[in-house]
């Protein structure tokens, strides 16, 4: 059985790799693009992070590349920053090091020609012929393929997690099938590979699986070390990981406070995750945003709750939960506010402002930049329609209804059974045999030969499932508020769907289990398979000649240390492809960067040219780039064009011409250095 499970894991991992890479190639025609075009496909933050990988690869040595990242003077000119502390670029450091080793080995063996093939591409439309290279020897191909390998592992981990939750392989197959049938709602890696979530999500799922195994079958040193490593791997690549760990801690708190999990179960998990997060914080040079994170607040609050329960404990589960929740919230809020005050932090203030804007009429410049993006809007009803057609949503609702009924009834009736903790390891052969029998009865949920399992015992062996229920509720809330976060909700729905094959959720014998699972798979396929076909039939081709000619001019006509300002998506690619210095970029999780962007985006306001000139000069900007699209009001969502945002923020100048239109009136301050149909470059005098 273990060999079969390993074989299926390898198969679905390969399918995940192949499927995501195929969708990406179909969408971009990536294999036929030039090096510059490939860099331009990595728009906004994707190009921003890819830049650090390119820095490591192209540096004379790995250590010199490391030094360039630790002492970066061109990404937030004129400031010098440690990018390893400020940004989550360890994936790029690792992949850059791997590529250098790979390139060195194959070059020393004189085998590079076997790993890279180059040829000319005629692009038509009066565009020059370019060279395109494919194979692992090309740095961009190597980069995206490594990401797709991680994506394949993500699918493989989903299979293993499904097997773990359902106690059989059928549950794993059901979970993976649901993922492929709803792939567009589960991931964005097939469209934008370098996103931080592409590196973090596989390890988030692995970490959740280790947590679940520890809750179900007990802790051990090996499991704790594995959990620490998984936590480090999920925390380092993504600044949002602190919120993922916060929801995990809150979910464990809910299960513990309602007595579904014991202190002995949750403490090793809590401490191992905290150690892993602490290591990640050290690797990021004690990033203060992590020290003051919501996760650390929740961890400390949970530990205080455990301590208070030694002295104050109520027999009524609802009353106990309310008491614990009050203590939890008081400690968490106090630490968060206190640490932010002590460290003088406001880097994550925009996150709370976004949430505030969702439920009130609060608005400011930065929240509008976020909420005008569809990814940060409330979730579309269409998402739930798609999930309903593939039967994932109805299946998840049915599973949750069963779990809520069983566990909810236990809470209401005050009959929450004590979780059965696996017996400690034994050493003598006789003790080991007896221990195996007892463990079998306690953990697997199967009947002993002469002792029937009562419903209460059955519930006690599956109390770890309450953690997954709370975790899904957290993910659902996150997705409803910010549609972008459905990438957490949908995979967890697939995992909950695997519980259909679990005897506890749906009582069944082996024969009926096969019938139920395959009937459900067949019904899912009716709309799931066309979804796969639609995604595979999607064809596209990247082409952006205006940006290409802009970057060509910048490379030829400006000094290597020239300083640029402009729209965040553009400056990231400009720095990546030309190496010029920039003053603003898309990594918005920094109060100083938000202040810089506010000053730069006055380029698209109606403010006087003198004020804009002075703001840019204060940042030592030499060139400012105007994007025609950013200068106009032509946006799908009313009020979301940049000039309209400024009308709200700066009503004093509302109704006047935009700076884009009035540039000719400020020739004494700005010189038109370059223009094409999309971009204008202004040189500050």
XYZ file of C-alpha atoms in Angstrom:
685
model
C 0.000 0.000 0.000
C 2.848 2.407 0.831
C 4.472 1.683 -2.545
C 1.185 2.347 -4.351
C 0.756 5.602 -2.467
C 4.304 6.657 -3.396
C 3.663 5.797 -7.049
C 0.458 7.843 -7.141
C 2.214 10.724 -5.358
C 4.941 10.770 -8.037
C 2.348 10.547 -10.820
C 0.104 13.379 -9.625
C 3.169 15.533 -8.852
C 4.345 15.134 -12.432
C 0.842 15.869 -13.721
C 0.760 19.051 -11.628
C 4.142 20.118 -13.015
C 3.204 19.330 -16.612
C -0.258 20.887 -16.441
C 0.868 24.210 -14.952
C 3.876 24.514 -17.276
C 1.705 23.711 -20.309
C -0.859 26.365 -19.365
C 1.908 28.927 -18.914
C 3.506 28.100 -22.266
C 0.142 28.235 -24.035
C -0.636 31.619 -22.504
C 2.717 33.338 -23.151
C 4.426 31.317 -25.908
C 7.335 31.655 -23.484
C 9.665 29.291 -25.341
C 9.704 31.606 -28.374
C 10.382 34.891 -26.577
C 13.666 36.744 -26.367
C 15.405 37.262 -23.035
C 14.056 40.822 -22.803
C 10.509 39.726 -23.666
C 10.622 36.990 -21.029
C 11.664 39.535 -18.440
C 8.804 41.809 -19.484
C 6.277 38.988 -19.038
C 7.166 39.014 -15.339
C 5.155 42.144 -14.665
C 5.078 44.266 -11.522
C 6.113 42.313 -8.369
C 6.920 39.182 -10.405
C 9.608 41.081 -12.312
C 10.715 42.775 -9.114
C 11.550 39.439 -7.441
C 13.002 37.874 -10.585
C 15.497 40.778 -10.606
C 17.175 39.428 -7.463
C 17.536 35.970 -9.018
C 19.159 37.578 -12.053
C 21.482 39.540 -9.752
C 22.726 36.350 -8.069
C 23.177 34.561 -11.406
C 25.015 37.370 -13.201
C 27.281 38.431 -10.317
C 30.963 37.453 -10.666
C 30.532 35.089 -7.717
C 27.716 33.951 -5.444
C 29.162 35.867 -2.491
C 29.413 39.061 -4.540
C 25.784 38.563 -5.573
C 24.870 38.094 -1.916
C 26.693 41.319 -1.073
C 24.781 43.182 -3.796
C 21.516 42.076 -2.168
C 22.608 42.905 1.367
C 23.896 46.342 0.275
C 21.438 47.398 -2.424
C 21.693 51.038 -3.484
C 19.601 50.998 -6.660
C 16.217 49.575 -5.677
C 15.160 52.419 -3.359
C 17.532 55.155 -4.428
C 19.042 57.096 -2.684
C 18.626 54.728 0.294
C 20.851 51.700 0.881
C 18.793 48.690 1.952
C 19.270 45.034 2.877
C 16.919 43.316 0.447
C 17.163 40.027 2.354
C 15.692 41.807 5.353
C 13.127 43.925 3.536
C 11.879 41.486 0.915
C 11.205 37.751 0.754
C 13.884 36.895 -1.808
C 15.433 33.755 -0.335
C 13.795 31.621 -3.071
C 15.676 33.683 -5.655
C 18.914 33.338 -3.673
C 18.505 29.545 -3.524
C 17.507 29.188 -7.190
C 20.263 31.570 -8.260
C 22.808 29.474 -6.348
C 21.386 26.274 -7.847
C 21.642 27.678 -11.370
C 25.246 28.763 -10.807
C 26.162 25.270 -9.599
C 24.276 23.655 -12.498
C 25.916 25.931 -15.050
C 29.374 25.351 -13.546
C 28.982 21.551 -13.573
C 27.644 21.205 -17.118
C 30.233 23.698 -18.422
C 33.087 21.798 -16.788
C 31.752 18.607 -18.407
C 31.451 20.433 -21.750
C 27.744 19.546 -21.870
C 26.138 23.003 -21.981
C 25.079 22.523 -25.620
C 22.923 19.605 -24.451
C 21.004 21.871 -22.053
C 20.418 24.964 -24.164
C 19.427 25.483 -27.796
C 19.139 28.930 -29.382
C 17.500 30.004 -32.630
C 16.275 33.143 -34.378
C 12.639 34.263 -34.246
C 10.957 36.444 -36.883
C 8.321 38.502 -35.056
C 6.790 40.424 -37.983
C 4.991 43.758 -37.512
C 8.204 45.649 -38.267
C 9.820 44.194 -35.149
C 13.482 43.140 -35.302
C 14.473 39.481 -35.365
C 15.432 38.156 -31.915
C 17.263 35.182 -30.497
C 15.365 32.771 -28.259
C 16.948 30.046 -26.135
C 15.281 27.050 -24.526
C 16.480 24.392 -22.132
C 17.600 24.257 -18.514
C 20.745 26.218 -19.447
C 18.664 29.374 -19.929
C 18.293 31.243 -16.635
C 14.594 32.139 -17.093
C 13.623 28.610 -18.239
C 15.490 27.136 -15.272
C 13.698 29.565 -12.933
C 10.120 28.887 -14.076
C 10.694 25.133 -14.321
C 11.837 25.043 -10.682
C 8.632 26.850 -9.728
C 6.539 24.358 -11.682
C 8.325 21.495 -9.915
C 7.187 23.045 -6.624
C 3.685 23.312 -8.060
C 3.794 19.599 -8.849
C 4.842 18.875 -5.261
C 1.922 21.012 -4.094
C -0.451 18.688 -5.946
C 1.395 15.669 -4.564
C 1.067 16.982 -1.014
C -2.659 17.467 -1.625
C -2.893 13.780 -2.490
C -1.014 12.730 0.659
C -3.129 15.058 2.772
C -6.300 13.621 1.267
C -5.069 10.125 2.089
C -4.290 11.213 5.648
C -7.700 12.786 6.258
C -9.727 9.970 4.711
C -7.505 7.121 5.962
C -7.349 5.642 2.445
C -6.028 6.318 -1.060
C -9.471 7.045 -2.498
C -9.655 10.266 -0.496
C -6.335 11.385 -1.950
C -7.505 10.666 -5.501
C -10.729 12.581 -4.841
C -8.827 15.618 -3.492
C -6.421 15.742 -6.456
C -9.218 15.316 -8.999
C -11.117 18.193 -7.410
C -7.993 20.380 -7.696
C -7.572 19.743 -11.419
C -11.294 20.231 -12.069
C -11.119 23.628 -10.313
C -7.522 24.584 -11.098
C -8.354 28.155 -12.055
C -9.773 28.746 -8.578
C -6.866 27.015 -6.783
C -3.769 28.683 -8.176
C -2.301 31.574 -10.178
C 1.103 29.996 -10.759
C 0.155 28.981 -14.314
C -0.197 32.652 -15.274
C 2.389 34.391 -13.028
C 5.029 31.886 -11.808
C 7.299 34.193 -9.733
C 4.609 35.207 -7.219
C 5.556 34.630 -3.566
C 2.662 32.217 -3.089
C 4.164 29.900 -5.726
C 7.065 29.201 -3.372
C 5.156 29.251 -0.101
C 1.904 27.360 -0.793
C 3.463 23.889 -1.242
C 5.122 24.221 2.155
C 1.969 25.646 3.734
C 0.160 22.456 2.750
C 3.064 20.271 3.910
C 3.143 22.104 7.217
C -0.617 21.694 7.735
C -0.256 17.977 7.009
C 2.496 17.595 9.619
C 0.374 19.506 12.153
C -2.591 17.260 11.431
C -0.481 14.100 11.782
C 0.859 15.319 15.128
C -2.651 16.075 16.375
C -3.921 12.711 15.208
C -1.130 10.326 16.149
C 1.006 12.208 18.651
C 4.269 14.103 18.627
C 7.849 12.921 18.236
C 11.215 14.605 17.785
C 11.240 13.759 14.082
C 7.795 15.267 13.559
C 8.713 18.389 15.493
C 11.904 18.907 13.486
C 9.922 18.357 10.274
C 7.382 20.935 11.399
C 10.116 23.455 12.202
C 11.686 23.017 8.754
C 8.329 23.220 6.964
C 7.496 26.422 8.862
C 10.826 27.994 7.879
C 10.207 27.055 4.234
C 6.707 28.562 4.189
C 7.640 31.720 6.115
C 10.753 32.811 4.217
C 9.269 33.179 0.712
C 6.136 35.217 1.500
C 5.417 38.245 3.656
C 1.793 37.074 3.971
C 2.858 33.884 5.755
C 2.461 35.551 9.151
C -1.289 35.798 8.507
C -1.447 32.148 7.439
C 0.223 31.130 10.697
C -2.093 33.477 12.595
C -5.147 31.661 11.201
C -3.541 28.323 12.056
C -2.934 29.402 15.646
C -6.473 30.752 15.907
C -7.826 27.451 14.538
C -5.847 25.424 17.068
C -7.073 27.780 19.767
C -10.691 27.158 18.803
C -10.275 23.375 18.964
C -8.378 23.563 22.248
C -10.783 25.962 23.942
C -13.750 23.731 23.113
C -11.795 20.755 24.541
C -11.477 18.895 21.248
C -7.700 19.117 21.582
C -5.660 18.866 24.762
C -2.750 20.924 25.981
C -0.506 17.895 25.356
C -1.562 17.842 21.713
C -1.293 21.542 20.877
C 1.819 22.536 22.864
C 4.391 20.627 20.720
C 2.721 22.014 17.603
C 2.637 25.600 18.872
C 6.238 25.554 20.064
C 7.602 23.897 16.902
C 5.863 26.409 14.639
C 7.134 29.282 16.776
C 10.721 27.980 16.601
C 10.433 27.718 12.811
C 9.058 31.257 12.576
C 11.842 32.494 14.856
C 14.452 30.968 12.538
C 12.771 32.636 9.552
C 12.871 35.967 11.401
C 16.588 35.501 12.091
C 17.245 34.676 8.429
C 15.530 37.950 7.558
C 17.882 39.855 9.827
C 15.266 40.307 12.590
C 12.664 41.897 10.350
C 10.653 44.048 12.768
C 7.395 43.476 10.883
C 7.711 39.772 11.757
C 8.577 40.490 15.390
C 5.396 42.573 15.687
C 3.323 40.215 13.539
C -0.202 39.025 14.241
C 1.160 35.481 14.400
C 3.505 36.243 17.308
C 0.619 38.048 19.016
C -1.584 34.978 18.621
C 1.114 32.570 19.802
C 1.759 34.522 22.993
C -1.980 34.905 23.591
C -2.511 31.151 23.209
C 0.271 30.410 25.695
C -1.306 32.796 28.202
C -4.680 31.073 27.741
C -3.068 27.712 28.510
C -1.499 29.162 31.656
C -4.757 30.728 32.884
C -6.594 27.447 32.389
C -4.450 25.917 35.113
C -6.289 28.131 37.586
C -9.622 29.052 35.949
C -11.563 26.309 34.195
C -15.343 26.119 33.564
C -17.271 22.902 33.058
C -19.569 24.619 30.560
C -17.775 24.477 27.203
C -19.417 27.589 25.768
C -18.574 29.617 28.871
C -15.013 28.284 28.791
C -14.652 29.258 25.152
C -15.901 32.792 25.852
C -13.455 33.211 28.730
C -10.551 31.915 26.639
C -11.523 34.121 23.695
C -11.531 37.252 25.855
C -8.067 36.440 27.248
C -6.787 35.559 23.768
C -8.006 38.821 22.228
C -6.789 40.998 25.100
C -3.268 39.567 25.017
C -3.023 39.490 21.213
C -4.238 43.070 20.745
C -2.071 44.329 23.620
C 1.087 42.744 22.221
C 0.371 43.892 18.679
C -0.293 47.487 19.703
C 2.525 47.567 22.263
C 5.186 46.076 19.996
C 4.200 48.388 17.127
C 4.493 51.374 19.493
C 7.845 50.289 20.918
C 9.334 49.502 17.512
C 7.661 52.537 15.885
C 6.125 50.349 13.187
C 3.399 51.175 10.693
C 4.485 48.898 7.852
C 1.372 46.698 8.019
C -1.048 49.542 8.839
C -2.337 49.492 5.257
C -3.611 45.929 5.757
C -5.847 46.996 8.623
C -6.929 50.043 6.623
C -7.936 47.772 3.736
C -10.053 45.682 6.113
C -11.489 48.855 7.605
C -12.435 50.115 4.140
C -14.278 46.862 3.455
C -16.773 47.455 6.247
C -16.966 51.238 6.401
C -16.701 54.287 4.167
C -13.039 54.763 5.093
C -10.755 55.541 2.145
C -7.268 56.805 1.623
C -4.891 56.878 -1.321
C -3.235 53.562 -0.496
C -6.418 51.589 0.231
C -7.907 52.827 -3.048
C -4.863 51.566 -4.961
C -5.565 48.119 -3.485
C -9.355 47.927 -3.499
C -9.590 49.154 -7.079
C -7.861 45.925 -8.085
C -10.275 43.044 -8.691
C -7.995 40.680 -6.747
C -8.602 42.754 -3.598
C -12.359 43.038 -4.074
C -14.937 40.863 -2.369
C -15.158 37.398 -3.888
C -17.291 37.048 -7.035
C -20.446 34.974 -6.900
C -19.143 33.403 -10.116
C -16.454 31.606 -8.109
C -19.064 29.744 -6.079
C -21.036 29.011 -9.258
C -17.997 27.324 -10.805
C -17.323 25.360 -7.615
C -20.978 24.303 -7.528
C -20.983 23.013 -11.097
C -18.014 20.760 -10.367
C -19.821 19.636 -7.168
C -16.915 20.731 -4.986
C -19.017 23.261 -3.097
C -21.980 20.909 -2.450
C -19.601 18.144 -1.341
C -17.779 20.488 1.027
C -21.082 21.734 2.467
C -22.255 18.158 3.042
C -19.007 17.222 4.819
C -19.086 20.357 6.941
C -22.736 19.778 7.829
C -21.877 16.315 9.117
C -18.884 17.602 11.112
C -20.821 20.555 12.525
C -23.628 18.215 13.545
C -21.358 15.746 15.334
C -19.015 18.210 17.005
C -21.641 20.918 17.531
C -23.968 18.506 19.273
C -21.143 17.470 21.581
C -20.506 21.114 22.524
C -24.173 21.972 23.045
C -24.864 18.843 25.081
C -21.644 19.252 27.036
C -20.491 15.799 26.025
C -17.234 16.655 24.270
C -15.192 13.454 24.657
C -11.574 13.649 25.732
C -9.301 13.110 22.702
C -7.596 9.739 22.741
C -3.861 10.306 22.817
C -1.691 7.563 21.312
C 0.204 5.506 23.864
C 3.929 6.195 24.307
C 6.411 4.095 22.415
C 7.264 0.740 24.061
C 10.297 -1.428 23.689
C 9.738 -5.059 24.715
C 8.156 -7.309 22.099
C 5.173 -8.118 24.318
C 4.630 -4.486 25.297
C 5.079 -3.448 21.692
C 2.381 -5.862 20.548
C -0.012 -4.697 23.252
C 0.836 -1.104 22.450
C 0.094 -1.664 18.777
C -3.319 -3.116 19.611
C -4.160 -0.230 21.932
C -2.876 2.336 19.463
C -4.885 0.719 16.725
C -8.032 1.095 18.777
C -7.226 4.658 19.785
C -5.995 6.133 16.530
C -7.323 4.278 13.523
C -10.947 4.316 14.547
C -11.272 0.623 13.758
C -12.923 -1.855 16.104
C -10.903 -4.074 18.342
C -11.549 -7.754 17.919
C -13.718 -8.060 20.999
C -14.536 -4.463 21.901
C -17.092 -2.491 19.869
C -16.310 1.168 19.354
C -18.944 3.495 20.772
C -19.990 6.698 19.008
C -18.264 8.701 21.739
C -15.002 6.833 21.174
C -15.359 7.303 17.433
C -15.749 11.059 17.910
C -12.784 11.188 20.293
C -10.518 9.622 17.668
C -11.402 12.302 15.113
C -11.318 15.462 17.199
C -8.282 16.608 15.200
C -10.722 17.260 12.337
C -12.064 20.255 14.254
C -8.760 21.972 13.505
C -9.424 21.584 9.775
C -12.950 22.915 10.188
C -11.701 26.044 11.968
C -8.890 26.409 9.417
C -11.366 26.280 6.539
C -13.629 28.833 8.215
C -10.634 31.186 8.465
C -9.708 30.613 4.817
C -13.319 31.127 3.741
C -13.483 34.442 5.573
C -10.206 35.557 4.005
C -11.404 34.645 0.499
C -14.761 36.370 0.889
C -13.084 39.614 1.967
C -10.214 39.449 -0.574
C -10.876 37.365 -3.668
C -7.141 36.878 -4.222
C -7.077 34.649 -1.125
C -9.360 32.027 -2.653
C -6.083 30.182 -3.348
C -6.291 29.107 0.323
C -9.998 28.379 0.399
C -10.368 26.198 -2.697
C -7.529 23.707 -2.024
C -8.837 23.273 1.521
C -12.282 22.572 0.081
C -10.675 19.812 -1.974
C -9.169 18.382 1.213
C -12.508 18.481 3.026
C -14.103 16.742 0.048
C -11.698 13.825 0.574
C -13.503 13.132 3.866
C -16.317 11.609 1.835
C -14.126 8.502 1.839
C -13.751 8.610 5.638
C -15.908 6.178 7.630
C -16.392 8.702 10.419
C -17.889 11.343 8.116
C -19.832 8.942 5.936
C -20.317 5.467 7.453
C -19.597 2.882 4.750
C -18.010 -0.455 4.069
C -15.151 -0.937 1.624
C -17.387 -1.841 -1.297
C -19.787 1.053 -0.849
C -16.840 3.434 -0.417
C -15.595 2.639 -3.917
C -19.093 3.092 -5.326
C -19.634 6.438 -3.583
C -16.225 7.889 -4.495
C -16.329 6.868 -8.149
C -19.913 8.030 -8.570
C -18.902 11.402 -7.115
C -15.818 11.547 -9.367
C -17.959 10.762 -12.383
C -20.407 13.526 -11.494
C -17.543 16.001 -10.915
C -16.101 15.132 -14.324
C -19.219 16.329 -16.171
C -18.194 19.957 -15.657
C -14.654 19.399 -14.384
C -13.247 17.902 -17.592
C -14.556 20.771 -19.792
C -12.872 23.170 -17.338
C -9.559 21.417 -17.984
C -10.127 21.529 -21.745
C -11.011 25.219 -21.658
C -7.793 26.051 -19.826
C -5.680 23.908 -22.160
C -7.284 25.554 -25.200
C -6.410 29.026 -23.991
C -3.835 30.421 -26.414
C -1.928 33.652 -26.109
C 1.286 35.370 -27.093
C 3.211 38.082 -25.299
C 3.942 41.253 -27.232
C 4.778 44.710 -25.882
C 6.802 46.659 -28.462
C 6.215 50.037 -26.781
C 7.846 48.909 -23.540
C 10.585 47.123 -25.440
C 11.554 50.272 -27.369
C 11.398 52.295 -24.136
C 13.840 49.947 -22.412
C 16.078 49.940 -25.477
C 16.249 53.756 -25.365
C 16.932 53.751 -21.619
C 19.786 51.255 -22.067
C 21.369 53.218 -24.893
C 20.768 56.845 -23.968
C 20.952 57.086 -20.170
C 23.786 56.610 -17.719
C 24.020 53.248 -15.897
C 23.299 55.038 -12.608
C 20.414 57.166 -13.917
C 17.498 57.438 -11.466
C 13.912 56.779 -12.615
C 10.436 57.185 -11.152
C 7.102 56.066 -12.563
C 4.265 53.550 -12.152
C 5.242 50.689 -9.833
C 4.706 47.905 -12.415
C 6.934 49.709 -14.901
C 9.788 50.666 -12.560
C 10.165 47.038 -11.430
C 10.661 45.883 -15.026
C 12.819 48.876 -15.852
C 15.210 47.991 -13.030
C 15.189 44.319 -14.060
C 15.864 44.841 -17.771
C 18.075 47.943 -17.795
C 19.694 47.929 -14.341
C 18.875 51.625 -13.822
C 18.163 52.955 -10.334
C 14.555 53.428 -9.224
C 12.927 55.240 -6.299
C 9.668 53.266 -6.075
C 8.642 49.656 -6.658
C 5.689 47.260 -6.106
C 6.687 45.919 -2.667
C 4.143 47.970 -0.742
C 4.583 46.425 2.727
C 6.710 49.335 3.923
C 5.472 52.683 5.187
C 8.426 54.512 3.632
C 7.744 52.996 0.213
C 4.080 53.991 0.425
C 5.169 57.571 1.168
C 7.534 57.498 -1.825
C 4.811 56.161 -4.112
C 2.438 58.879 -2.939
C 4.994 61.490 -4.018
C 5.770 59.810 -7.363
C 2.123 59.249 -8.305
C 1.553 62.988 -8.236
C 2.721 62.657 -11.844
C -0.822 61.491 -12.619
C -2.601 64.076 -10.459
C -3.873 67.575 -11.210
C -1.337 69.210 -8.894
C 0.839 72.096 -10.141
C 4.009 71.075 -11.951
C 6.155 72.931 -9.426
C 4.897 70.762 -6.571
C 5.472 67.591 -8.576
C 8.962 68.745 -9.544
C 9.901 69.464 -5.942
C 8.541 66.096 -4.768
C 10.589 64.220 -7.372
C 13.697 66.279 -6.669
C 13.426 65.414 -2.984
C 13.928 61.778 -4.065
C 16.814 62.783 -6.412
C 14.873 61.597 -9.469
C 16.452 62.347 -12.847
C 13.831 60.833 -15.181
C 10.073 60.403 -14.752
C 8.071 58.005 -16.931
C 4.467 58.810 -17.860
C 2.243 55.943 -18.975
C -0.635 56.959 -21.238
C -2.959 54.417 -19.621
C -2.264 55.803 -16.149
C -2.987 59.346 -17.330
C -6.542 58.604 -18.490
C -9.873 57.793 -16.848
C -10.508 54.711 -18.946
C -10.820 52.091 -16.199
C -13.435 49.342 -15.799
C -14.306 50.486 -12.268
C -15.590 54.026 -11.762
C -13.404 56.130 -9.520
C -10.357 53.901 -9.952
C -8.365 55.826 -12.543
C -5.328 57.426 -10.907
C -6.543 60.995 -11.651
C -9.863 60.076 -9.999
C -8.030 58.782 -6.927
C -6.307 62.141 -6.709
C -9.651 63.947 -7.037
C -10.640 62.201 -3.801
C -7.310 62.733 -2.029
C -6.639 66.259 -3.311
C -10.063 67.860 -3.944
C -8.474 71.312 -4.057
C -7.296 70.673 -7.625
C -10.275 68.616 -8.794
C -11.568 69.731 -12.197
C -8.210 71.033 -13.410
C -6.135 69.486 -16.172
C -3.918 66.578 -15.213
C -0.162 67.038 -15.168
C 0.006 64.612 -18.111
C -1.967 67.136 -20.175
C -0.130 70.183 -18.842
C 3.449 68.952 -19.317
C 4.119 71.440 -22.158
C 3.408 74.284 -19.703
C 6.350 73.203 -17.524
C 9.201 73.097 -20.043
C 11.296 75.120 -17.624
C 11.176 72.169 -15.209
C 10.804 69.093 -17.415
C 12.370 68.217 -20.751
C 10.749 65.615 -23.011
C 13.584 63.125 -23.464
C 11.711 60.287 -25.197
C 8.214 59.342 -26.299
C 6.313 56.641 -28.151
C 2.624 55.796 -28.454
C 2.476 54.580 -24.831
C 5.244 56.229 -22.821
C 6.836 59.633 -22.304
C 10.106 60.121 -20.437
C 10.593 63.500 -18.776
C 14.054 64.627 -17.752
C 14.105 66.844 -14.684
C 16.161 70.027 -15.110
